[in-house]
Short mmCIF file of C-alpha atoms and ligand atoms in Angstrom, two decimals:
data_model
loop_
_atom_site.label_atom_id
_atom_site.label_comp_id
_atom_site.label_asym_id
_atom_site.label_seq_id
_atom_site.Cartn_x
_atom_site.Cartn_y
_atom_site.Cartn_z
CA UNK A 1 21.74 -2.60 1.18
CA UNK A 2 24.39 -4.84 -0.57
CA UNK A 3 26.73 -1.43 -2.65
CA UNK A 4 25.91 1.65 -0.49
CA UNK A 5 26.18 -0.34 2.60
CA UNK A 6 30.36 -0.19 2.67
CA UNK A 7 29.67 3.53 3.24
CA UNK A 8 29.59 2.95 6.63
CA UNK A 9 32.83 1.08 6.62
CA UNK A 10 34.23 4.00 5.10
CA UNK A 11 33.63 6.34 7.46
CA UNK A 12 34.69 4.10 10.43
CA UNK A 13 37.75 3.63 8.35
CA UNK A 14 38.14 6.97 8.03
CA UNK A 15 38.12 7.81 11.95
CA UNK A 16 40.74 5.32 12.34
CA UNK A 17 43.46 6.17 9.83
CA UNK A 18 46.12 8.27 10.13
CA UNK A 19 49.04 10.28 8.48
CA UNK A 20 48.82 13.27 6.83
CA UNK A 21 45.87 14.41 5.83
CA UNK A 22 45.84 15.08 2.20
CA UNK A 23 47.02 11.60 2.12
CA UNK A 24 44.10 10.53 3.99
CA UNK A 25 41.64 12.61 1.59
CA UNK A 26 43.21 10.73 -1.34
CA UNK A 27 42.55 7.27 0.00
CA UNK A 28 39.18 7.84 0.87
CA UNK A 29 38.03 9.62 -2.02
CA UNK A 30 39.24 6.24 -4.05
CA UNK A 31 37.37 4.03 -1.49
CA UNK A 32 34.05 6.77 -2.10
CA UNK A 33 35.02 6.41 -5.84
CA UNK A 34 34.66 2.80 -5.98
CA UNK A 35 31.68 2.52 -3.41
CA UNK A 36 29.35 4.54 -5.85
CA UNK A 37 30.50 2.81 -9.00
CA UNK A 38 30.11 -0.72 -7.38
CA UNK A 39 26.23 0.89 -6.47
CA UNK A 40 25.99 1.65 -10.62
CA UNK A 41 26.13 5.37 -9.60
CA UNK A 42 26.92 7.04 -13.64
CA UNK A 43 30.60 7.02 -13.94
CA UNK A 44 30.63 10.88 -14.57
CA UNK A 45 28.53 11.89 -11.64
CA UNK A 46 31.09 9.88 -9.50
CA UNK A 47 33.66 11.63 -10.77
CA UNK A 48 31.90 14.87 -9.89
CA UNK A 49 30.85 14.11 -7.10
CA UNK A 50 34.51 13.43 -5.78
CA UNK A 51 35.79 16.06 -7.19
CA UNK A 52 33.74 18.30 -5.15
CA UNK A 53 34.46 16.20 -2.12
CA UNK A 54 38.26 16.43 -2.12
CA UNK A 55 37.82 19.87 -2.97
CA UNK A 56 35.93 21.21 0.06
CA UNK A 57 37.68 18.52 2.25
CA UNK A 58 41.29 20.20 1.67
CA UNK A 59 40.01 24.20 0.71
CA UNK A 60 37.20 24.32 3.14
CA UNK A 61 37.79 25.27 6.70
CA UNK A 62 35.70 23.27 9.49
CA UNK A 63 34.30 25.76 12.52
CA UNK A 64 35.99 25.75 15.53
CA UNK A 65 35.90 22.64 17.46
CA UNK A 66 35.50 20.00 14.57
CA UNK A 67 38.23 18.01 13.25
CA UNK A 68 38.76 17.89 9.29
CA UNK A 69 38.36 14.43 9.21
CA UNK A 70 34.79 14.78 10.55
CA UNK A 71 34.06 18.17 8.21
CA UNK A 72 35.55 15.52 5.41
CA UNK A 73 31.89 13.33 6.79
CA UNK A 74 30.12 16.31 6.63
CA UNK A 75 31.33 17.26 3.00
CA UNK A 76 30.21 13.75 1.68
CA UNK A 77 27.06 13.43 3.20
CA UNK A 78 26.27 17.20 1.56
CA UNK A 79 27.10 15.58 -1.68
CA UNK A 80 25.45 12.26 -0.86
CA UNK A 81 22.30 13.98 -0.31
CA UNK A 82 22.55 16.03 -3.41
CA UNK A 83 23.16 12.71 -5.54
CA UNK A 84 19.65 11.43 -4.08
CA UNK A 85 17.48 14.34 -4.46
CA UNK A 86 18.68 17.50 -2.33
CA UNK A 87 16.63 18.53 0.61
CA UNK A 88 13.38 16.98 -1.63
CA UNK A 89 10.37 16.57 1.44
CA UNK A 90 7.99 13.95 0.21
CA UNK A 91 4.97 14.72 2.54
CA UNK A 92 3.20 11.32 1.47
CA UNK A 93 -0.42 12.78 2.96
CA UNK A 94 -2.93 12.68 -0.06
CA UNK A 95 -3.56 16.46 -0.23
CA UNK A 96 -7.27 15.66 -0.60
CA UNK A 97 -10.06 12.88 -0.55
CA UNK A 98 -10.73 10.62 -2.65
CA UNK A 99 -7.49 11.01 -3.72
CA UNK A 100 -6.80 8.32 -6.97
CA UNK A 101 -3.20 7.21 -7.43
CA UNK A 102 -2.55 5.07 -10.51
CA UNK A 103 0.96 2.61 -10.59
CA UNK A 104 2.41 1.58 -13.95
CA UNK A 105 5.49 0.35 -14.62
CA UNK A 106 7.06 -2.72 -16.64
CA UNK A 107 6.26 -6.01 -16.13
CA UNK A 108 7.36 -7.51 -12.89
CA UNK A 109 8.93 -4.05 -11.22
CA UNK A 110 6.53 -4.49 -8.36
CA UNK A 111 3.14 -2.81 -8.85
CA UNK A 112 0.87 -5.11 -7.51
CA UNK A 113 3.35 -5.47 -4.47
CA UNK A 114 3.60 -2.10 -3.71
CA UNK A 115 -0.45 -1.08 -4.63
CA UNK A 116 -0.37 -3.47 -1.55
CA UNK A 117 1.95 -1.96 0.30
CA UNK A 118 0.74 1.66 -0.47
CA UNK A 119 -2.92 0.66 0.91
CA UNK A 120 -0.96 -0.79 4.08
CA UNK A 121 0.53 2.70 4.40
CA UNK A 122 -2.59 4.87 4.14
CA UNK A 123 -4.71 2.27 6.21
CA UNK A 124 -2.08 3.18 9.20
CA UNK A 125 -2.41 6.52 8.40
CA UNK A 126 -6.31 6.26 9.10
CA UNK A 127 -7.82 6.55 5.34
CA UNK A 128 -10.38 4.47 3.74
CA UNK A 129 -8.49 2.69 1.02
CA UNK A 130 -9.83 0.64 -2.05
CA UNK A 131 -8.15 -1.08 -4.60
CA UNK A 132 -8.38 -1.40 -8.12
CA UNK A 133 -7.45 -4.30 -10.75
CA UNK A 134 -6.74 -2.99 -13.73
CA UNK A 135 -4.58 -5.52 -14.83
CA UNK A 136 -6.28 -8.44 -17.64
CA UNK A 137 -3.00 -9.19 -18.59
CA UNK A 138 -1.38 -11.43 -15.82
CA UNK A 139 -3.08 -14.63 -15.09
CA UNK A 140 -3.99 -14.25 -11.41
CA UNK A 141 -3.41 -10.81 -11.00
CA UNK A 142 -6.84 -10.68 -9.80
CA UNK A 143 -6.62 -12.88 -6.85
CA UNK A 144 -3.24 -11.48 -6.32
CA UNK A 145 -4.86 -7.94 -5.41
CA UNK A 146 -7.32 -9.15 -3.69
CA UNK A 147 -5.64 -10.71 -0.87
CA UNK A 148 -3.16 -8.31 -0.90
CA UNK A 149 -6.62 -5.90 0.02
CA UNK A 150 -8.06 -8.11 2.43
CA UNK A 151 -4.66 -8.81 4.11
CA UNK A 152 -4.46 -4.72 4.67
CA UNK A 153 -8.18 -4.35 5.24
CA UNK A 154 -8.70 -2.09 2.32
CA UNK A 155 -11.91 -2.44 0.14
CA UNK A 156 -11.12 -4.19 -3.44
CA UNK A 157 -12.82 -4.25 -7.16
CA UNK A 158 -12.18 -6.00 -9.73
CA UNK A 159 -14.07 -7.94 -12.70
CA UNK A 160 -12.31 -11.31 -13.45
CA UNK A 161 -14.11 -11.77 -16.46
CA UNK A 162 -13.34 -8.64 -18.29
CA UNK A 163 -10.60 -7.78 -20.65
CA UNK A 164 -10.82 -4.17 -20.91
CA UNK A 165 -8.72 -2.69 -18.26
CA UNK A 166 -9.84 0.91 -19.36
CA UNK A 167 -13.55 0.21 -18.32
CA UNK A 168 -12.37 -1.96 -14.84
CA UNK A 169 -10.46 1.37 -14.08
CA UNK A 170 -13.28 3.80 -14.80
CA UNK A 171 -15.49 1.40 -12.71
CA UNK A 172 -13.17 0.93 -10.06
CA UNK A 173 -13.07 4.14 -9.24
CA UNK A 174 -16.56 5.45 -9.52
CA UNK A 175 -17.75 2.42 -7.17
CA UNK A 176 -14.95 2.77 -4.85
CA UNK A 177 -15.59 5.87 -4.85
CA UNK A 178 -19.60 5.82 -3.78
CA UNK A 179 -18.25 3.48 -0.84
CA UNK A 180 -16.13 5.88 0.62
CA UNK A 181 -12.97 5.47 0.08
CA UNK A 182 -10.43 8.17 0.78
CA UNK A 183 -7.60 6.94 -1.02
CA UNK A 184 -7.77 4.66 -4.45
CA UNK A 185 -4.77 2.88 -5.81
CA UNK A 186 -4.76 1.56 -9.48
CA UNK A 187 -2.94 -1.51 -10.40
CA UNK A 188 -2.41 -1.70 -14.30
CA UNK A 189 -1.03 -4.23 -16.25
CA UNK A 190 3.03 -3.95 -17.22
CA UNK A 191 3.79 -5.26 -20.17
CA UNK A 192 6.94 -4.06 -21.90
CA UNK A 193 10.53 -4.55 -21.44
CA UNK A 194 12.94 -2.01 -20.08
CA UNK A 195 13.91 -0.24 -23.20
CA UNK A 196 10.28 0.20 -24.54
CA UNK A 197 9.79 3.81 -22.30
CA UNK A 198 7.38 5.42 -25.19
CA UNK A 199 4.89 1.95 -25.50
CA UNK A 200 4.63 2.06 -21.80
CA UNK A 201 3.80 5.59 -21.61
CA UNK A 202 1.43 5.30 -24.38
CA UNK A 203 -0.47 2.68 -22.79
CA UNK A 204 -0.79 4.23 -19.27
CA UNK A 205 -2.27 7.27 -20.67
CA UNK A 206 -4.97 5.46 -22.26
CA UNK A 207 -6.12 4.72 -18.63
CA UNK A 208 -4.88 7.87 -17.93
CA UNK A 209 -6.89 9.96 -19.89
CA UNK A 210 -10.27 7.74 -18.36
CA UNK A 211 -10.07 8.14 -14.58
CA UNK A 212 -7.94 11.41 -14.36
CA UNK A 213 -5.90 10.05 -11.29
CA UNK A 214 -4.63 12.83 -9.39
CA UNK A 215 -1.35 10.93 -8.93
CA UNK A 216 0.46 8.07 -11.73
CA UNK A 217 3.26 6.63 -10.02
CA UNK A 218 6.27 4.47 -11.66
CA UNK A 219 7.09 1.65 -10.29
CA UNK A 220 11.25 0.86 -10.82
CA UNK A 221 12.88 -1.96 -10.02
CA UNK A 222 16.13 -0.99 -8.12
CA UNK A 223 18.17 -3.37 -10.47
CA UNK A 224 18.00 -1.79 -13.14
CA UNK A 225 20.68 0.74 -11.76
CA UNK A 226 21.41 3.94 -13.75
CA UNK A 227 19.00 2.61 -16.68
CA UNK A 228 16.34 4.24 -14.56
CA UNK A 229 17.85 7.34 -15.91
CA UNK A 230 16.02 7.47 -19.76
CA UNK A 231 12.49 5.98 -18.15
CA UNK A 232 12.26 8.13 -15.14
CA UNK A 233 12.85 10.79 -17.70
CA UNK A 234 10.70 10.27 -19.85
CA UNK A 235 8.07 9.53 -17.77
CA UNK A 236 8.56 12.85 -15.55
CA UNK A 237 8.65 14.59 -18.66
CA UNK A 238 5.34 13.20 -19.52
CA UNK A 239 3.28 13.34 -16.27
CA UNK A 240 3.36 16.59 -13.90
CA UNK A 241 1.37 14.47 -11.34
CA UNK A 242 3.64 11.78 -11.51
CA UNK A 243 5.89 10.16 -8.68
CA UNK A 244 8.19 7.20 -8.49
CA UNK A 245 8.61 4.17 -6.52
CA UNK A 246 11.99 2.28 -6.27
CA UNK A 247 11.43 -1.28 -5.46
CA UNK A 248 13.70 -4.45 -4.65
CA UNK A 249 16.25 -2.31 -2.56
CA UNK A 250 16.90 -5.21 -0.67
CA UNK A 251 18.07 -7.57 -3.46
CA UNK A 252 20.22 -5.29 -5.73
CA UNK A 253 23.96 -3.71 -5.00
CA UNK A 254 22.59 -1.73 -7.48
CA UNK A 255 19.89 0.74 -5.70
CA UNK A 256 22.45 3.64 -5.34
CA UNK A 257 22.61 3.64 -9.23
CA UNK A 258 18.91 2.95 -9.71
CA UNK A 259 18.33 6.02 -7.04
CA UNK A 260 20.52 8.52 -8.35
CA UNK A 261 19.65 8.20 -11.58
CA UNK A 262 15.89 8.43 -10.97
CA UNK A 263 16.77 11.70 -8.79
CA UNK A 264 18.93 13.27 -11.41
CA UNK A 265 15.72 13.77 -13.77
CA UNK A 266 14.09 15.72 -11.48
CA UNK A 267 11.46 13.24 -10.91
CA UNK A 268 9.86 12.66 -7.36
CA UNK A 269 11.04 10.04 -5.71
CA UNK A 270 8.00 9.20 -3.17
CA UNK A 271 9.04 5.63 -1.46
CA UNK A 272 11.31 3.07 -1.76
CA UNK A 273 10.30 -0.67 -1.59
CA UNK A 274 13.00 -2.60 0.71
CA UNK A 275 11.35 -6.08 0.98
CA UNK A 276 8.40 -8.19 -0.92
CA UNK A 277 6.19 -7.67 2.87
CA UNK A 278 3.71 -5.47 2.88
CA UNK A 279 5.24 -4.14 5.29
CA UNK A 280 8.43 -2.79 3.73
CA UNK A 281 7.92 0.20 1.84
CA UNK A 282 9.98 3.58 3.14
CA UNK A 283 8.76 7.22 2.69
CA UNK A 284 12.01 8.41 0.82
CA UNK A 285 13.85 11.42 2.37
CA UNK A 286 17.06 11.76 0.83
CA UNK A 287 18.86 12.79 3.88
CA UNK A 288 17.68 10.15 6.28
CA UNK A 289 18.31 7.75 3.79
CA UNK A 290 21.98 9.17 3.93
CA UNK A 291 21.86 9.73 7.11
CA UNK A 292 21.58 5.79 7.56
CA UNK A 293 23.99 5.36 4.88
CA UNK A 294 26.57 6.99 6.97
CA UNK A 295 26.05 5.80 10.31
CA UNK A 296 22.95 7.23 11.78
CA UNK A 297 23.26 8.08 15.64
CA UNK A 298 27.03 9.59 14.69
CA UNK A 299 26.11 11.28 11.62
CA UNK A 300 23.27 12.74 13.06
CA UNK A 301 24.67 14.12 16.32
CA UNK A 302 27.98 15.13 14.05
CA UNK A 303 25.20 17.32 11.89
CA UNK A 304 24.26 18.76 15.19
CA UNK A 305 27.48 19.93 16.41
CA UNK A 306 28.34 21.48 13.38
CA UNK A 307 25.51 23.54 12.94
CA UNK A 308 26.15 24.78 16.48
CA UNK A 309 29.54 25.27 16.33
CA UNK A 310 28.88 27.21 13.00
CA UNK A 311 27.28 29.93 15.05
CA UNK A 312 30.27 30.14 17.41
CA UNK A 313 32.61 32.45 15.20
CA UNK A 314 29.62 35.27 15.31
CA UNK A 315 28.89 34.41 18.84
CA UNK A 316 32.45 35.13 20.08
CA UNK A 317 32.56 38.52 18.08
CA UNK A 318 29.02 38.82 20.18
CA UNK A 319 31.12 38.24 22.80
CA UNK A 320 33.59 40.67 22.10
CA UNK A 321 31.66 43.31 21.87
CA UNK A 322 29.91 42.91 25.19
CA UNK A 323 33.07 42.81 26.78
CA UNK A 324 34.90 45.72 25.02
CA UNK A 325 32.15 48.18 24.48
CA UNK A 326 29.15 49.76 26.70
CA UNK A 327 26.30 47.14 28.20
CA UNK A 328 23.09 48.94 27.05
CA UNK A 329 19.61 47.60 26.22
CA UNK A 330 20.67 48.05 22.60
CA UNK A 331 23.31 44.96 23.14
CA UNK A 332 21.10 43.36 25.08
CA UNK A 333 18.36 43.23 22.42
CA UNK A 334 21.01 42.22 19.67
CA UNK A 335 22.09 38.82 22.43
CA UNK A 336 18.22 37.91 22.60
CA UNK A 337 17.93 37.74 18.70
CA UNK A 338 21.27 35.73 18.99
CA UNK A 339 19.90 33.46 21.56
CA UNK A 340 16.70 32.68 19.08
CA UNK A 341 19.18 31.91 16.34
CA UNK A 342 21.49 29.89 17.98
CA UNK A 343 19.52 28.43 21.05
CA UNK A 344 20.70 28.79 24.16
CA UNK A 345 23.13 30.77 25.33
CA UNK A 346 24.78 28.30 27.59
CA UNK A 347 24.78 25.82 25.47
CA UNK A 348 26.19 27.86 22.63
CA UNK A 349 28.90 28.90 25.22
CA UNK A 350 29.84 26.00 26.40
CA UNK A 351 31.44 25.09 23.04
CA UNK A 352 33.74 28.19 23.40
CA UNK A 353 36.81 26.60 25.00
CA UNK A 354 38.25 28.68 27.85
CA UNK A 355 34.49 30.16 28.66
CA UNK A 356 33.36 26.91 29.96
CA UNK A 357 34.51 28.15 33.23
CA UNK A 358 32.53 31.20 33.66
CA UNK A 359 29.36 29.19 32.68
CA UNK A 360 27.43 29.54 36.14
CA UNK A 361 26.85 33.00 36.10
CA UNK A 362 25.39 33.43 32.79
CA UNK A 363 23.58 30.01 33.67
CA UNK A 364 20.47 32.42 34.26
CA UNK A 365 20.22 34.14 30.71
CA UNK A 366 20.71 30.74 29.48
CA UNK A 367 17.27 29.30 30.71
CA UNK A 368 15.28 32.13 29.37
CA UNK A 369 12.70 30.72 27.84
CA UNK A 370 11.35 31.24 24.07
CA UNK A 371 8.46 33.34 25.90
CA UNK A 372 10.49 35.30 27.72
CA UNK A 373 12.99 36.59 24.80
CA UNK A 374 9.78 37.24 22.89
CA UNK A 375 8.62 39.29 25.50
CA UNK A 376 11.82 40.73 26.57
CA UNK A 377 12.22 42.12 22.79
CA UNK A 378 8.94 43.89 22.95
CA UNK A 379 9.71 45.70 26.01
CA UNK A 380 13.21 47.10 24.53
CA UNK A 381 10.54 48.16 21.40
CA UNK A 382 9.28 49.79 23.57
CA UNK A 383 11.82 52.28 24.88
CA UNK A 384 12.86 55.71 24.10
CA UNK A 385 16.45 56.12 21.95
CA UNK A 386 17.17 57.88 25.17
CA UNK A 387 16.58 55.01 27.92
CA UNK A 388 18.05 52.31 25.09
CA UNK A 389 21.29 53.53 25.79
CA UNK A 390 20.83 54.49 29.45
CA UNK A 391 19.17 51.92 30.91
CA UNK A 392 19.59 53.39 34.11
CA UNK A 393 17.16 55.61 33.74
CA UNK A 394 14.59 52.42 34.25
CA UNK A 395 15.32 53.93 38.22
CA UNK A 396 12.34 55.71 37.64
CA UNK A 397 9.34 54.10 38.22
CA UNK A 398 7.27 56.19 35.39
CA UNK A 399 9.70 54.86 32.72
CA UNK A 400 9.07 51.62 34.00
CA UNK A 401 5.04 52.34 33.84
CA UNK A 402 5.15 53.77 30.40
CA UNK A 403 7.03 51.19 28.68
CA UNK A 404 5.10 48.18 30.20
CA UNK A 405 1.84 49.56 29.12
CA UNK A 406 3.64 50.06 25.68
CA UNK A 407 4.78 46.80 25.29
CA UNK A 408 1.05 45.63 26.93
CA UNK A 409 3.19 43.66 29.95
CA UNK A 410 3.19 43.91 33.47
CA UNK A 411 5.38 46.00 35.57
CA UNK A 412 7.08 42.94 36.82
CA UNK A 413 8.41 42.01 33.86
CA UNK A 414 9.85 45.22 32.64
CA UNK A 415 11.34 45.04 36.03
CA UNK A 416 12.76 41.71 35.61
CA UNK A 417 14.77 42.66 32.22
CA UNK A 418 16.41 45.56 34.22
CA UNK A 419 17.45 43.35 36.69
CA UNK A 420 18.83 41.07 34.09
CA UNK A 421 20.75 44.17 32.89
CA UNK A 422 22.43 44.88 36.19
CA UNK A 423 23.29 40.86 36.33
CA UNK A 424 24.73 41.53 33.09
CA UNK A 425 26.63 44.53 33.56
CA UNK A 426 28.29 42.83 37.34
CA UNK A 427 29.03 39.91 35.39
CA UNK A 428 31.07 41.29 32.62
CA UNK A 429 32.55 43.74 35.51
CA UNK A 430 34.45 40.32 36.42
CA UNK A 431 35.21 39.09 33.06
CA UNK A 432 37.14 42.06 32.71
CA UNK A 433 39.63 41.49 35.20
CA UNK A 434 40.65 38.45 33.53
CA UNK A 435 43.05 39.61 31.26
CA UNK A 436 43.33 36.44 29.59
CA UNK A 437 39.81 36.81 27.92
CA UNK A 438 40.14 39.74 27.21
CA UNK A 439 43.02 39.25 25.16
CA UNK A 440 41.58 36.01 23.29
CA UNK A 441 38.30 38.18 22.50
CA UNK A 442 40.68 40.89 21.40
CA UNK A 443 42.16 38.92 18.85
CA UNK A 444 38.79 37.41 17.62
CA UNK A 445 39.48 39.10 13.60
CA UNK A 446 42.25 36.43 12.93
CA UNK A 447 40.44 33.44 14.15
N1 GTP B 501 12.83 -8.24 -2.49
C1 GTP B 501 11.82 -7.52 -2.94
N2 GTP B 501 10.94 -8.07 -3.77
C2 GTP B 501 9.92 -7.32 -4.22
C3 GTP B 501 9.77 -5.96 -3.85
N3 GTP B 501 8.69 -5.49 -4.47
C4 GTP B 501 8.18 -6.53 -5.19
N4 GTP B 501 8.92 -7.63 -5.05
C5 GTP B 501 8.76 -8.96 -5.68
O1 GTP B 501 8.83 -8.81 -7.09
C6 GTP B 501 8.00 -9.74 -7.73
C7 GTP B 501 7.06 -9.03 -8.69
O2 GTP B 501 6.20 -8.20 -7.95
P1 GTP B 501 4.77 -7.75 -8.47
O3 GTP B 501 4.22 -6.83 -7.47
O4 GTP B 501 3.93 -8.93 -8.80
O5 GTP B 501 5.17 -6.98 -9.77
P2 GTP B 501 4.21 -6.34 -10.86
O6 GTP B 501 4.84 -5.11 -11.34
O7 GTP B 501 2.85 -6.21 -10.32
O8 GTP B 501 4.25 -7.44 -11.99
P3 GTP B 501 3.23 -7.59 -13.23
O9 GTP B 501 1.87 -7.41 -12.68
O10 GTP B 501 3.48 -8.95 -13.77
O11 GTP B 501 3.61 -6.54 -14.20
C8 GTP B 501 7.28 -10.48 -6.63
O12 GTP B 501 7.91 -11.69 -6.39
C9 GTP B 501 7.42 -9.57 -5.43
O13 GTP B 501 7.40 -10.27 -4.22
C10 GTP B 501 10.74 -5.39 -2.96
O14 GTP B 501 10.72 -4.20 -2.60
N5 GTP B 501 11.75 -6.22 -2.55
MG1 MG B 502 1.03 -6.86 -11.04
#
């Protein structure tokens, strides 16, 4: 994608450079800078967007274990992903059946190209599709639809000879309808000029208003960059079951602008065209899409890391608290809840330099399975105040009877976790002879 696509340059660039690092910020906020104006991003929503950037890259500390210049990546994709829509989830599955969608947008923006591509989409996804042509206007749009339908095996009407699109839609969808079709797309007729928002609204609710689609999408053509802004508007303003498709990614350095814009109103973005095959039409996730921006495989296993890492600074004061204060089943239950946030322990620990080392004997807690913590909870549920903070007292066998039939497990199991305790308890009898850890863990506050 000819604008957005020196992203990826930039971060490569990025990795490479060196010098100090506010220095560093500075150069690569420019480069950002003129990457989103070249992609007709709006001139003020760059300079937000930057601003925001540089700030978090030089206030905002990374978590242990990732370099700034990779939190300065993970600050920019944040705002990236904001620019194109947030955490927006476009589940494209028509919620129902027959589910009519209806595409209008100005003349040439790709309608009939991606009425085609939509019925591709849905055929994969296993629906009946039919396909309407509503459009009297454009000599051979007729023919154009068809063989668009009968390249993507959907079912097709049309009526050559008639001029009122109104009626062809009302008919369309009534006969499409009786022959079973799950999903029916609309192709109107686009007749004004960028510019003329209120004519073209006008005259799609005139079809509108006959066949009650349960989705109108807008077709945009990417090039239009940040002029999207005033029709996607408009257009969201007038239709709560409206969506929006992008089109012509491919051709345009302006599709960032185009994008942005759309997302700014608020509108739904739902796919994005990136080719005139019927086979190039994208579901539109905002963060995949900048995900690919970026760099996928790094960006993505960069996301990863941090989110780990993130849990590190509470894990360690875990940590520290196991190793400084009693082992009871009341710290045992709080490591289990920690385990389900974080994952596993092992792998959680392995991040913690210095702790790498001691990694085999806690490699059992670390395969507990999902199952296992579930069940290991409900057992500690089940205990008495008294036998949370002895758990010695699970010596006696009717403890051990009373609190599996509580917790409606076997005796085994309630077994096992007091086993797991005494692991527990000889295993952070070792850690404590080495002084070294304990001092690290002691000094956890300033970290
Ligand atoms: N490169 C590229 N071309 C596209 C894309 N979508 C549509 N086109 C091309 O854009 C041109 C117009 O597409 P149509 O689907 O006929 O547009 P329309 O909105 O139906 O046009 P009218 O019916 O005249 O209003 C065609 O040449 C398509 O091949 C796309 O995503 N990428
Ligand atoms: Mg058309």
């Amino acid at each position: 994608m000819p604008g957005l696509e020196d992203l990826r340059g930039l971060v490569a660039k990025l990795l490479r450079r060196s010098g100090d690092y506010e220095t560093i910020v500075s150069e690569y906020v420019r480069d950002l800078q003129k990457i989103l104006l070249s992609a007709d991003v709006n001139v003020r929503v760059v300079f937000e967007l930057t601003k925001r950037v540089r700030e978090r890259a030089l206030k905002e500390k990374p978590p242990p274990g990732v370099s700034r210049r990779e939190w300065l990546i993970k600050v920019t994709y944040d705002a990236l992903v904001e620019l194109f829509g947030g955490n927006s989830k476009v589940d494209p599955k028509p919620p129902y059946t027959p589910y009519v969608i209806m595409l209008v947008g100005v003349q040439g923006s790709g309608k009939t190209t991606t009425a085609g591509k939509i019925a591709k989409f849905y055929r994969e996804m296993g629906y009946r599709v039919g396909l309407v042509c509503a459009d009297t206007y454009r000599p051979g749009a007729y023919d154009q639809l068809k063989q668009l339908a009968d390249r993507v095996g959907a079912m097709f009407y049309g009526e050559p000879e008639s001029k009122d699109p109104v009626k062809i839609a009302r008919n369309g969808v009534n006969e499409l309808k009786r022959r079973g079709a799950d999903v029916i797309i609309v192709d109107t007729a686009g007749r004004h000029g960028y510019g003329e928002e209120e004519a073209l609204l006008l005259e799609m609710k005139e079809i509108a208003d006959a066949i009650a689609p349960d989705e109108v999408m807008l077709v945009v053509d990417a090039a239009i960059g940040q002029k999207a802004y005033d029709l996607a508007k408009r257009f969201h303003e007038a239709t709560p079951v409206g969506s929006i498709v992008v089109t012509k990614f491919d051709g345009t350095a302006k599709g960032g602008g185009a994008l942005s814009a759309v997302a700014a109103t608020g509108a739904r973005i739902k796919f994005i065209g990136t080719g005139e095959d019927v086979e190039e039409l994208e579901v539109f996730s905002p963060r995949r899409f900048v995900a690919r921006l970026l760099g996928m495989g790094d960006i993505e296993s960069l996301l990863d890391r941090i989110q780990r890492l993130s849990g590190i600074d509470e894990l360690e004061k875990a940590a520290a608290e196991i190793l400084s204060g009693k082992m009871t089943f009341r710290t045992i239950y709080k490591q289990l809840e920690q385990m389900r946030k974080l994952g596993p322990l092992k792998k959680v620990l392995q991040m913690i330099p210095g702790l790498s080392t001691l990694l085999p004997s806690v490699d059992e807690a670390a395969r507990l399975g999902e199952e296992k913590v579930a069940k290991w909870m409900s057992i500690i549920n089940s205990m008495t105040y008294e036998e949370l903070d002895n758990p010695d007292l699970l010596e006696e066998r009717s403890r051990v009877r009373r609190i599996a039939r509580g917790a409606g497990v076997e005796l085994s199991d309630v077994r096992e976790l007091y086993s797991h305790y005494k692991n527990l308890k000889r295993m952070i009898r070792q850690l404590r002879k080495r002084k070294d850890l304990l001092d690290r863990f002691s000094k956890l506050g300033g970290m």
